[in-house]
Short mmCIF file of C-alpha atoms in Angstrom, two decimals:
data_model
loop_
_atom_site.label_atom_id
_atom_site.label_comp_id
_atom_site.label_asym_id
_atom_site.label_seq_id
_atom_site.Cartn_x
_atom_site.Cartn_y
_atom_site.Cartn_z
CA MET A 1 40.76 17.11 3.68
CA VAL A 2 38.61 16.74 0.62
CA GLU A 3 37.30 20.27 0.89
CA ARG A 4 40.81 21.62 1.37
CA ASN A 5 42.04 19.84 -1.83
CA GLU A 6 39.17 20.89 -4.14
CA PRO A 7 40.48 24.39 -4.88
CA ALA A 8 43.86 22.86 -5.73
CA LEU A 9 42.28 20.38 -8.09
CA ARG A 10 40.25 23.08 -9.81
CA GLY A 11 43.39 25.14 -10.16
CA THR A 12 45.06 22.16 -11.69
CA ASP A 13 42.15 21.75 -14.07
CA ARG A 14 42.46 25.38 -15.13
CA GLY A 15 46.19 24.98 -15.54
CA VAL A 16 45.72 22.06 -17.90
CA ALA A 17 42.88 23.73 -19.85
CA VAL A 18 44.92 26.79 -20.90
CA PRO A 19 47.56 24.84 -22.94
CA LYS A 20 44.81 22.93 -24.72
CA VAL A 21 43.31 26.20 -25.97
CA LEU A 22 46.69 27.35 -27.22
CA LEU A 23 47.26 24.03 -28.91
CA TRP A 24 43.90 24.35 -30.62
CA ILE A 25 44.72 27.84 -31.81
CA VAL A 26 48.17 26.80 -33.06
CA GLY A 27 46.64 23.74 -34.68
CA ILE A 28 44.04 25.82 -36.49
CA ILE A 29 46.67 28.27 -37.74
CA VAL A 30 48.95 25.45 -38.95
CA SER A 31 46.00 23.78 -40.62
CA LEU A 32 45.06 26.99 -42.38
CA VAL A 33 48.65 27.46 -43.51
CA LEU A 34 48.76 23.91 -44.81
CA ILE A 35 45.44 24.37 -46.58
CA VAL A 36 46.65 27.62 -48.14
CA PHE A 37 49.96 25.99 -49.09
CA ILE A 38 48.28 22.98 -50.64
CA ALA A 39 45.63 25.13 -52.29
CA SER A 40 48.32 27.28 -53.91
CA PHE A 41 49.53 24.22 -55.81
CA PHE A 42 46.04 23.62 -57.15
CA ILE A 43 46.01 27.25 -58.29
CA ASP A 44 49.40 26.98 -60.06
CA GLU A 45 48.37 25.21 -63.28
CA PRO A 46 45.26 27.29 -64.05
CA LEU A 47 47.22 30.45 -63.26
CA ARG A 48 50.13 29.30 -65.44
CA ARG A 49 47.83 28.76 -68.43
CA THR A 50 46.12 32.10 -67.85
CA THR A 51 49.41 33.99 -67.52
CA GLU A 52 50.88 32.40 -70.65
CA ARG A 53 47.72 33.12 -72.64
CA ARG A 54 47.53 36.75 -71.52
CA MET A 55 51.21 37.36 -72.35
CA ASN A 56 50.75 35.88 -75.83
CA GLN A 57 47.64 37.95 -76.40
CA SER A 58 49.57 41.11 -75.50
CA LEU A 59 52.63 40.50 -77.68
CA LYS A 60 52.74 41.12 -81.42
CA GLY A 61 55.31 39.18 -83.45
CA TYR A 62 56.57 37.22 -80.45
CA LYS A 63 55.49 34.07 -78.63
CA VAL A 64 55.81 33.13 -74.95
CA ARG A 65 56.32 29.69 -73.45
CA LEU A 66 55.85 29.28 -69.69
CA PRO A 67 56.34 25.68 -68.47
CA LYS A 68 56.24 26.29 -64.68
CA LEU A 69 54.57 28.80 -62.36
CA HIS A 70 54.06 28.80 -58.61
CA PHE A 71 51.88 31.23 -56.70
CA SER A 72 52.34 31.55 -52.95
CA LEU A 73 49.41 32.94 -50.98
CA ILE A 74 51.86 33.37 -48.12
CA GLY A 75 53.77 36.50 -49.09
CA LEU A 76 51.63 36.96 -52.22
CA SER A 77 54.59 36.05 -54.44
CA ILE A 78 54.73 34.42 -57.86
CA THR A 79 57.65 32.42 -59.28
CA LEU A 80 58.19 31.64 -62.96
CA LYS A 81 60.63 28.99 -64.15
CA GLY A 82 61.77 28.40 -67.72
CA LEU A 83 60.00 31.40 -69.26
CA SER A 84 61.13 31.96 -72.87
CA ILE A 85 60.21 34.52 -75.52
CA SER A 86 60.74 33.80 -79.23
CA GLN A 87 60.39 35.90 -82.35
CA GLU A 88 57.80 34.38 -84.69
CA ALA A 89 59.81 35.25 -87.82
CA HIS A 90 62.99 33.61 -86.49
CA PRO A 91 62.16 31.51 -83.40
CA GLN A 92 65.65 30.09 -82.87
CA PRO A 93 67.32 31.03 -80.70
CA PRO A 94 64.71 32.50 -78.31
CA VAL A 95 65.30 36.22 -77.87
CA ALA A 96 65.02 35.87 -74.09
CA GLU A 97 65.11 33.09 -71.51
CA PHE A 98 64.34 33.47 -67.81
CA PRO A 99 65.32 30.39 -65.77
CA TYR A 100 64.06 31.97 -62.54
CA LEU A 101 61.87 35.05 -62.05
CA ARG A 102 60.20 35.92 -58.76
CA ALA A 103 57.87 38.85 -58.03
CA SER A 104 56.34 39.71 -54.67
CA VAL A 105 54.99 42.55 -52.56
CA GLN A 106 57.67 44.98 -51.42
CA TRP A 107 56.58 44.87 -47.81
CA ARG A 108 58.83 47.67 -46.56
CA GLU A 109 56.97 50.19 -48.74
CA ILE A 110 53.68 49.28 -47.04
CA LEU A 111 54.90 51.55 -44.23
CA SER A 112 55.06 54.34 -46.83
CA GLY A 113 51.44 53.72 -47.72
CA LYS A 114 52.35 52.32 -51.16
CA LEU A 115 51.45 48.90 -52.51
CA VAL A 116 54.23 48.04 -54.98
CA GLY A 117 56.25 44.99 -55.90
CA ASP A 118 59.82 43.85 -56.21
CA MET A 119 61.23 41.51 -58.83
CA ARG A 120 64.25 39.23 -58.79
CA VAL A 121 65.60 37.64 -61.97
CA ASP A 122 68.39 35.05 -61.83
CA GLY A 123 70.42 33.96 -64.86
CA PRO A 124 68.42 35.65 -67.64
CA LYS A 125 69.75 35.20 -71.19
CA VAL A 126 68.99 37.57 -74.05
CA HIS A 127 69.96 36.42 -77.59
CA VAL A 128 69.74 38.62 -80.67
CA ASN A 129 71.11 37.93 -84.15
CA LEU A 130 71.28 39.89 -87.40
CA LEU A 131 68.31 38.08 -88.97
CA GLN A 132 66.10 38.89 -86.00
CA LEU A 133 67.17 42.54 -86.08
CA LYS A 134 66.37 42.78 -89.78
CA ALA A 135 62.94 41.21 -89.20
CA GLU A 136 62.27 43.70 -86.41
CA ALA A 137 63.36 46.60 -88.61
CA ALA A 138 61.06 45.39 -91.42
CA SER A 139 58.07 45.09 -89.08
CA LYS A 140 55.29 47.64 -89.58
CA VAL A 141 54.46 47.57 -85.86
CA PRO A 142 56.70 49.95 -83.82
CA MET A 143 58.55 48.46 -80.85
CA LYS A 144 56.48 50.54 -78.43
CA GLN A 145 53.33 48.90 -79.77
CA LYS A 146 54.57 45.32 -79.47
CA GLY A 147 52.82 44.93 -76.10
CA TRP A 148 55.86 44.34 -73.91
CA GLN A 149 54.55 46.38 -70.98
CA GLN A 150 51.17 44.61 -71.01
CA ALA A 151 52.90 41.23 -71.24
CA PHE A 152 54.98 41.83 -68.13
CA GLU A 153 51.99 43.27 -66.29
CA ALA A 154 50.31 39.91 -66.92
CA ILE A 155 53.01 38.29 -64.75
CA TYR A 156 52.34 40.38 -61.66
CA PRO A 157 49.65 43.05 -61.16
CA LEU A 158 51.67 45.37 -58.90
CA LYS A 159 53.98 48.04 -60.27
CA ILE A 160 57.62 46.99 -59.80
CA ASN A 161 59.59 49.33 -57.54
CA LEU A 162 62.72 47.24 -56.93
CA LEU A 163 64.48 45.20 -59.63
CA LYS A 164 67.47 42.92 -59.18
CA ILE A 165 69.11 40.93 -61.96
CA THR A 166 71.95 38.53 -61.19
CA ASP A 167 74.29 36.61 -63.49
CA GLY A 168 72.57 37.70 -66.69
CA SER A 169 73.92 37.62 -70.23
CA LEU A 170 73.27 39.51 -73.45
CA THR A 171 74.49 38.02 -76.74
CA TYR A 172 74.42 39.57 -80.21
CA ILE A 173 75.52 37.54 -83.24
CA ASP A 174 76.26 39.48 -86.39
CA GLN A 175 77.52 37.66 -89.48
CA ASP A 176 80.06 35.44 -87.71
CA PRO A 177 78.49 33.06 -85.13
CA LYS A 178 81.98 32.20 -83.88
CA ARG A 179 82.52 35.78 -82.73
CA PRO A 180 79.45 36.88 -80.75
CA LEU A 181 79.24 40.19 -78.92
CA LYS A 182 78.48 39.04 -75.40
CA LEU A 183 77.92 40.69 -72.05
CA SER A 184 78.24 38.11 -69.27
CA ASN A 185 78.05 38.07 -65.48
CA LEU A 186 75.63 40.98 -65.80
CA ASN A 187 74.26 42.30 -62.50
CA LEU A 188 71.74 45.12 -62.18
CA SER A 189 69.97 46.68 -59.23
CA ALA A 190 67.47 49.53 -59.46
CA ASP A 191 65.45 50.88 -56.52
CA ASN A 192 62.67 53.45 -56.04
CA ILE A 193 61.58 52.91 -59.64
CA ARG A 194 58.10 54.27 -58.86
CA ASN A 195 59.55 57.50 -57.35
CA ILE A 196 58.04 56.82 -53.91
CA HIS A 197 60.91 58.54 -52.15
CA LEU A 198 62.37 61.93 -53.13
CA PRO A 199 59.66 62.48 -55.76
CA ASP A 200 60.70 66.12 -56.21
CA LYS A 201 64.24 65.20 -57.21
CA VAL A 202 65.20 65.28 -60.89
CA TYR A 203 66.66 61.79 -60.56
CA PRO A 204 64.98 60.09 -57.57
CA SER A 205 66.00 56.48 -58.33
CA ASN A 206 69.41 54.90 -57.98
CA PHE A 207 70.83 52.04 -60.04
CA HIS A 208 74.02 50.06 -60.55
CA LEU A 209 75.03 47.93 -63.54
CA GLU A 210 78.16 45.80 -63.80
CA THR A 211 79.14 43.31 -66.49
CA ASP A 212 81.98 41.52 -68.25
CA ILE A 213 82.30 42.56 -71.91
CA PHE A 214 83.42 40.17 -74.65
CA GLY A 215 85.21 37.96 -72.14
CA SER A 216 88.23 40.08 -71.19
CA GLY A 217 86.60 43.51 -70.88
CA HIS A 218 84.65 44.96 -67.98
CA GLY A 219 82.14 47.76 -67.58
CA THR A 220 80.18 49.55 -64.87
CA VAL A 221 77.40 52.12 -65.05
CA GLU A 222 76.30 53.73 -61.82
CA GLY A 223 74.05 56.68 -61.17
CA ARG A 224 70.53 57.95 -60.67
CA ALA A 225 67.49 58.01 -62.91
CA ASN A 226 63.88 58.96 -63.33
CA PHE A 227 62.31 55.86 -64.88
CA LEU A 228 58.88 57.52 -65.07
CA ALA A 229 60.01 60.61 -67.00
CA GLU A 230 58.16 61.43 -70.23
CA PRO A 231 58.53 60.89 -73.10
CA ASN A 232 61.59 58.77 -72.21
CA PRO A 233 63.30 57.76 -68.95
CA ALA A 234 65.96 60.22 -67.78
CA VAL A 235 69.37 59.18 -66.46
CA LYS A 236 72.57 60.66 -65.05
CA ALA A 237 75.41 58.21 -64.62
CA ALA A 238 79.15 57.55 -64.50
CA ILE A 239 80.56 55.03 -66.97
CA GLU A 240 83.74 52.97 -66.70
CA LEU A 241 84.94 50.66 -69.50
CA ALA A 242 88.17 48.67 -69.31
CA LYS A 243 90.07 46.57 -71.88
CA ILE A 244 87.22 46.08 -74.34
CA PRO A 245 88.56 43.94 -77.23
CA LEU A 246 87.87 45.81 -80.47
CA ALA A 247 88.25 42.81 -82.78
CA TYR A 248 84.72 41.71 -81.85
CA PHE A 249 83.38 44.71 -83.78
CA ALA A 250 85.13 43.60 -86.99
CA PRO A 251 82.04 42.02 -88.69
CA MET A 252 80.01 45.21 -88.24
CA ALA A 253 82.92 47.47 -89.22
CA THR A 254 83.31 45.73 -92.59
CA ARG A 255 79.93 47.09 -93.65
CA SER A 256 81.48 50.56 -93.42
CA ASN A 257 84.61 49.53 -95.37
CA VAL A 258 86.64 49.41 -92.16
CA ARG A 259 88.83 46.47 -91.22
CA ILE A 260 89.78 46.03 -87.56
CA GLU A 261 92.38 43.67 -86.12
CA GLY A 262 93.26 43.46 -82.43
CA GLY A 263 93.20 46.42 -80.09
CA THR A 264 91.52 47.31 -76.81
CA LEU A 265 89.38 50.23 -75.68
CA THR A 266 89.29 51.89 -72.25
CA ALA A 267 87.02 54.79 -71.33
CA SER A 268 85.57 56.72 -68.41
CA GLY A 269 83.12 59.57 -68.27
CA ASN A 270 79.66 60.85 -67.46
CA VAL A 271 76.37 60.77 -69.31
CA GLU A 272 73.21 62.77 -68.70
CA TYR A 273 70.10 62.24 -70.78
CA GLY A 274 66.89 64.10 -70.08
CA ARG A 275 64.13 66.06 -71.78
CA LYS A 276 66.06 69.35 -71.70
CA VAL A 277 69.67 68.20 -71.64
CA GLN A 278 71.79 65.59 -73.40
CA THR A 279 75.41 65.50 -72.31
CA VAL A 280 78.21 63.03 -72.97
CA ARG A 281 81.55 63.86 -71.40
CA LEU A 282 84.34 61.34 -71.81
CA LYS A 283 87.16 62.18 -69.45
CA LYS A 284 89.32 59.52 -71.06
CA LEU A 285 88.99 57.48 -74.24
CA ALA A 286 91.96 55.28 -75.10
CA ILE A 287 92.57 52.78 -77.90
CA HIS A 288 95.67 50.60 -77.76
CA GLY A 289 97.31 48.22 -80.21
CA VAL A 290 94.73 48.26 -83.03
CA LYS A 291 95.34 47.69 -86.73
CA LEU A 292 92.73 49.68 -88.62
CA ASP A 293 92.29 50.09 -92.38
CA TYR A 294 89.77 52.00 -94.44
CA ILE A 295 89.21 50.15 -97.73
CA HIS A 296 88.10 51.96 -100.89
CA THR A 297 86.88 50.01 -103.91
CA PRO A 298 84.99 51.05 -107.07
CA GLU A 299 82.17 48.69 -106.10
CA THR A 300 81.59 50.45 -102.78
CA ALA A 301 82.22 54.01 -103.99
CA ARG A 302 78.54 54.97 -104.08
CA ALA A 303 77.88 53.53 -100.64
CA GLU A 304 80.93 55.39 -99.31
CA SER A 305 79.60 58.63 -100.78
CA ARG A 306 76.19 58.11 -99.18
CA ARG A 307 77.80 57.41 -95.81
CA ALA A 308 79.94 60.53 -96.13
CA GLN A 309 76.84 62.62 -96.78
CA LYS A 310 75.11 61.14 -93.74
CA VAL A 311 78.13 61.80 -91.55
CA LYS A 312 78.38 65.35 -92.84
CA LYS A 313 74.69 65.94 -92.17
CA ALA A 314 74.91 64.45 -88.67
CA ALA A 315 77.99 66.55 -87.86
CA LYS A 316 76.19 69.67 -89.03
CA GLU A 317 73.14 68.88 -86.92
CA VAL A 318 75.05 68.36 -83.68
CA SER A 319 77.53 71.21 -84.16
CA ASN A 320 76.90 73.88 -81.50
CA LYS A 321 73.46 72.44 -80.73
CA PRO A 322 72.57 74.10 -77.40
CA ASP A 323 70.86 71.11 -75.75
CA LEU A 324 73.46 68.56 -76.90
CA ILE A 325 76.97 68.71 -75.45
CA LEU A 326 79.56 66.19 -76.61
CA THR A 327 83.03 66.44 -75.10
CA ILE A 328 86.16 64.30 -75.05
CA ASP A 329 88.67 65.68 -72.56
CA HIS A 330 91.43 63.38 -73.76
CA PHE A 331 91.57 60.77 -76.52
CA SER A 332 94.65 58.66 -77.14
CA LEU A 333 95.63 56.11 -79.77
CA THR A 334 98.79 54.20 -78.88
CA GLU A 335 101.04 51.63 -80.56
CA SER A 336 98.64 51.19 -83.47
CA ASN A 337 98.76 50.78 -87.24
CA VAL A 338 96.37 52.92 -89.29
CA GLY A 339 96.05 52.65 -93.05
CA PHE A 340 94.14 53.46 -96.22
CA ILE A 341 93.69 50.75 -98.88
CA ASN A 342 92.70 51.52 -102.46
CA GLU A 343 91.58 48.50 -104.49
CA TYR A 344 90.84 48.81 -108.20
CA GLY A 345 91.43 46.82 -111.39
CA GLY A 346 92.92 43.94 -109.47
CA LYS A 347 95.50 46.26 -107.88
CA LYS A 348 95.84 47.03 -104.21
CA VAL A 349 97.67 49.98 -102.66
CA ARG A 350 98.02 50.45 -98.91
CA LEU A 351 99.37 53.61 -97.29
CA PHE A 352 99.83 53.29 -93.56
CA LEU A 353 101.29 54.75 -90.41
CA SER A 354 102.88 52.24 -88.07
CA ASP A 355 103.73 52.80 -84.39
CA ALA A 356 101.00 55.43 -84.49
CA ASN A 357 100.39 57.53 -81.39
CA LEU A 358 97.71 60.21 -81.33
CA ASP A 359 96.70 62.57 -78.52
CA LEU A 360 93.55 64.65 -78.92
CA ASP A 361 92.50 67.13 -76.23
CA ASN A 362 89.40 69.26 -75.63
CA PHE A 363 87.35 67.85 -78.49
CA SER A 364 83.77 69.17 -78.41
CA ASN A 365 80.79 70.00 -80.60
CA GLN A 366 80.48 73.39 -78.87
CA PHE A 367 82.35 76.41 -80.29
CA SER A 368 82.42 78.02 -76.83
CA LYS A 369 84.59 75.18 -75.48
CA GLY A 370 87.54 76.51 -77.47
CA PRO A 371 89.84 74.79 -79.97
CA ALA A 372 90.84 71.14 -79.88
CA THR A 373 94.49 70.21 -80.28
CA ALA A 374 95.95 67.04 -81.73
CA ARG A 375 99.45 65.56 -81.91
CA LEU A 376 100.32 62.59 -84.09
CA SER A 377 103.53 60.60 -84.39
CA GLY A 378 104.49 57.38 -86.12
CA LYS A 379 106.36 55.89 -89.06
CA PHE A 380 104.94 56.41 -92.54
CA MET A 381 105.16 53.13 -94.45
CA GLY A 382 107.12 51.71 -91.54
CA SER A 383 110.17 53.95 -91.98
CA GLY A 384 109.34 57.65 -92.46
CA VAL A 385 109.44 59.46 -89.12
CA THR A 386 106.15 61.36 -88.99
CA GLU A 387 105.00 64.24 -86.82
CA ALA A 388 101.77 66.21 -87.13
CA LYS A 389 100.09 68.97 -85.17
CA ALA A 390 96.57 70.25 -85.64
CA THR A 391 94.27 72.80 -84.07
CA PHE A 392 90.62 72.82 -85.01
CA ARG A 393 87.43 74.31 -83.70
CA PRO A 394 83.82 73.13 -83.73
CA GLU A 395 82.28 74.10 -87.04
CA ASP A 396 80.39 77.38 -86.73
CA LYS A 397 80.71 78.77 -90.26
CA GLY A 398 82.31 75.81 -91.98
CA PRO A 399 85.60 73.99 -91.30
CA ASP A 400 88.14 75.82 -89.15
CA LEU A 401 91.53 74.17 -88.76
CA ASP A 402 95.30 74.57 -88.86
CA LEU A 403 97.40 71.54 -89.82
CA TYR A 404 101.14 70.94 -89.94
CA LEU A 405 102.63 67.64 -91.14
CA LYS A 406 106.22 66.46 -91.59
CA ILE A 407 107.46 63.10 -92.89
CA ASP A 408 111.20 62.31 -92.95
CA ASN A 409 113.13 59.69 -94.92
CA THR A 410 110.51 57.18 -95.98
CA GLN A 411 112.15 54.32 -97.89
CA LEU A 412 110.87 54.70 -101.45
CA VAL A 413 110.79 50.97 -102.11
CA SER A 414 107.91 50.76 -99.57
CA LEU A 415 105.89 52.96 -101.98
CA ASN A 416 106.41 50.72 -105.02
CA ASP A 417 102.78 49.51 -105.05
CA LEU A 418 101.68 53.14 -105.23
CA LEU A 419 104.26 54.05 -107.87
CA ARG A 420 103.34 51.08 -110.05
CA SER A 421 99.63 51.87 -109.82
CA TYR A 422 99.81 55.60 -110.49
CA GLY A 423 103.14 56.05 -112.30
CA HIS A 424 103.63 52.62 -113.93
CA PHE A 425 107.17 52.29 -112.57
CA ASP A 426 108.94 51.23 -109.40
CA VAL A 427 112.18 52.14 -107.66
CA THR A 428 115.11 50.27 -106.20
CA ALA A 429 116.44 52.92 -103.85
CA GLY A 430 115.85 56.40 -102.45
CA THR A 431 113.93 58.18 -99.74
CA PHE A 432 110.80 60.31 -99.64
CA SER A 433 110.04 63.21 -97.31
CA LEU A 434 107.18 65.69 -97.14
CA VAL A 435 106.23 68.92 -95.42
CA THR A 436 102.77 70.45 -95.58
CA GLU A 437 100.99 73.31 -93.89
CA LEU A 438 97.27 73.89 -94.25
CA HIS A 439 94.90 76.58 -92.93
CA VAL A 440 91.14 76.48 -93.47
CA LYS A 441 88.80 79.25 -92.33
CA ASN A 442 85.76 81.09 -93.66
CA ASN A 443 85.43 78.49 -96.44
CA MET A 444 88.90 79.39 -97.73
CA VAL A 445 91.96 77.15 -97.81
CA ASN A 446 95.59 78.29 -97.82
CA GLY A 447 98.82 76.38 -97.54
CA TYR A 448 101.31 74.28 -99.41
CA ILE A 449 102.52 70.73 -99.81
CA LYS A 450 106.18 70.04 -100.53
CA PRO A 451 107.56 66.56 -101.23
CA PHE A 452 111.26 65.58 -101.47
CA PHE A 453 112.74 62.60 -103.29
CA LYS A 454 116.39 61.84 -102.49
CA ASP A 455 118.83 59.34 -104.04
CA MET A 456 116.02 57.90 -106.13
CA LYS A 457 117.03 55.01 -108.37
CA VAL A 458 114.37 53.88 -110.82
CA TYR A 459 116.01 51.42 -113.22
CA ASP A 460 118.06 48.45 -112.04
CA ARG A 461 119.30 45.96 -114.64
CA ARG A 462 119.15 42.97 -112.28
CA GLN A 463 115.77 43.77 -110.70
CA ASP A 464 114.13 44.66 -114.03
CA ARG A 465 115.62 41.91 -116.19
CA ASN A 466 112.23 40.12 -116.55
CA LYS A 467 110.35 43.24 -117.61
CA GLY A 468 109.50 44.07 -121.22
CA PHE A 469 111.79 46.20 -123.37
CA PHE A 470 109.44 49.20 -123.56
CA HIS A 471 108.81 49.14 -119.82
CA LYS A 472 112.58 49.17 -119.23
CA VAL A 473 112.90 52.20 -121.51
CA TYR A 474 110.02 53.91 -119.65
CA GLU A 475 111.68 53.39 -116.28
CA MET A 476 114.99 54.69 -117.61
CA LEU A 477 113.17 57.82 -118.83
CA VAL A 478 111.55 58.32 -115.42
CA GLY A 479 114.92 57.95 -113.79
CA GLY A 480 116.31 60.50 -116.26
CA VAL A 481 113.56 62.98 -115.39
CA ALA A 482 114.34 62.52 -111.72
CA LYS A 483 117.96 63.31 -112.44
CA LEU A 484 117.00 66.45 -114.36
CA LEU A 485 114.86 67.63 -111.42
CA GLU A 486 117.49 66.91 -108.79
CA ASN A 487 118.83 69.70 -106.64
CA LYS A 488 122.51 69.11 -107.35
CA ARG A 489 123.57 70.59 -104.03
CA HIS A 490 121.40 68.30 -101.95
CA ASP A 491 121.00 65.48 -104.51
CA GLN A 492 117.22 65.48 -104.19
CA VAL A 493 114.06 66.05 -106.23
CA ALA A 494 111.86 68.70 -104.69
CA THR A 495 108.59 70.24 -105.82
CA LYS A 496 106.13 72.53 -104.11
CA ALA A 497 102.41 72.81 -104.67
CA ASP A 498 100.60 75.84 -103.29
CA ILE A 499 97.07 75.24 -102.08
CA SER A 500 94.79 78.26 -101.96
CA GLY A 501 91.28 79.35 -102.84
CA PRO A 502 87.70 78.66 -101.81
CA LEU A 503 86.57 75.22 -100.71
CA GLN A 504 84.77 73.36 -103.47
CA SER A 505 81.86 72.85 -101.09
CA PRO A 506 81.36 75.31 -98.20
CA LYS A 507 79.49 72.57 -96.32
CA THR A 508 82.44 70.21 -96.39
CA SER A 509 83.28 68.94 -92.91
CA THR A 510 86.67 69.27 -91.25
CA TRP A 511 87.33 65.57 -91.57
CA GLN A 512 86.45 65.61 -95.26
CA VAL A 513 88.95 68.41 -95.86
CA ILE A 514 91.71 66.33 -94.26
CA VAL A 515 90.72 63.18 -96.16
CA GLU A 516 90.57 65.00 -99.49
CA LEU A 517 94.00 66.52 -98.85
CA ILE A 518 95.49 63.09 -98.22
CA ARG A 519 93.68 61.37 -101.08
CA ASN A 520 94.27 64.00 -103.78
CA ALA A 521 97.05 66.49 -103.07
CA PHE A 522 99.21 63.97 -101.25
CA ILE A 523 99.06 61.36 -104.01
CA LYS A 524 99.77 63.98 -106.65
CA ALA A 525 102.69 65.26 -104.63
CA ILE A 526 104.28 61.82 -104.48
CA LEU A 527 104.23 61.66 -108.29
CA PRO A 528 105.22 65.22 -109.28
CA THR A 529 104.44 65.51 -112.98
CA PHE A 530 106.49 62.43 -113.88
CA GLU A 531 104.21 61.31 -116.68
CA ARG A 532 104.05 64.80 -118.22
CA ASN A 533 107.81 65.12 -118.29
CA VAL A 534 108.29 61.58 -119.56
CA ASP A 535 105.85 62.26 -122.40
CA ALA A 536 107.75 65.45 -123.24
CA LEU A 537 111.05 63.61 -123.36
CA GLY A 538 109.52 60.87 -125.50
CA LYS A 539 108.21 63.40 -128.02
CA HIS A 540 111.53 65.22 -128.04
CA LYS A 541 113.34 62.05 -128.96
#
């Protein structure tokens, strides 16, 4: 019996021995993993100090603080926590904060024979203010030579091929800290950054950006890119912007003598930027409910002139430029109030158009795109029904436009600030209307401007009882002149000024022609030779 059982016992011995070997193997593997895991923590602090030092050595004008770093031998990943970057000139607030940043090997691309990395960034915050921007602008070291690329290469040695950013924010503070320009809930994904796939394509990488803008607005940018293109990355994308509050731009607009109140912006279109092509096509650009004023003062006159020259030069440079195509299919301004304010000698005059609605179609910098057309409606000074039509073409040989404008029955009392400033009188009743037609081509201007004053009453004993004796006499004389000029049949004062001849400056832009017409001819038309006739009457008496 013993001999018969021996084979069974040996089999049992072999059966027990096999699991022990497996247990030993599993035990060794677990031990190695534990050793690697524990060892990685001993590596963390020396690696943290080295990474922080190398980043600081790379950057010029900025300083890095890295409180926590963890390197995992399993997966060959590195995790940074609390990374912050500060500008040495203005360290508060830090220009960038990264609560969580993780970089690792992008294992799926190993199958493609490429050793690249992916990076995930959660909750990054970028802060920039006006002082920091000014310090950067004053720096003698160009941004490209600040060492940013070397600093980020110090974090992880592999080239990043996949980038994901979640819940990021970008904040810019201009002059008013209570009104920051902020992008929040920012999410970005970009893949194939190293052009591993579809390398022959013009735009081999795809990306998607989505963010909230200034709280109530929203924006998305989605498309394809070539992040390795030289000298700059190339991109082709679709853009959608919705309900962007314009009031947040008010602090910056004031530096250009523009005051903005309220209003929202919505836009959609396509952008392509590459070495051989630069195209911006806005299918729709809409502004709603804004109050916008341009403010002219003697103190800012020189700065305004310099800005006008820069705008004129920029418009000339982009006009019909073959590799730059700028197009707005349709622009609309709705339910807005647009004005011009002239401040001088303690006086303030505001001309405005309320309930303004503007439609502009086929606007382009390319002559071949054909003429743009514009339609404007509103109420001049809140009462005068206004209609305007314009056709203008991209400037090829100077301004090229046709303009028609009609204003009906503006209440004259709404123009009293203007009349007091330029004519030294005011009115108590009457209406003002205007018709003008203007054609500009081949550096020549032709047209006319014709204002009408109806039922104008200048002197009122009750309203003017507190005015000086000589001022009362002056207003009575102005009223008398108005009576002499009245068309007895229609009981109105009407004058007509023909406008013809060469432009004073052949290089004047289309917009400058329109502005000069409004600022000079229009003002003169409102006050048709009153002072000259009053002086004549005074001498006669």
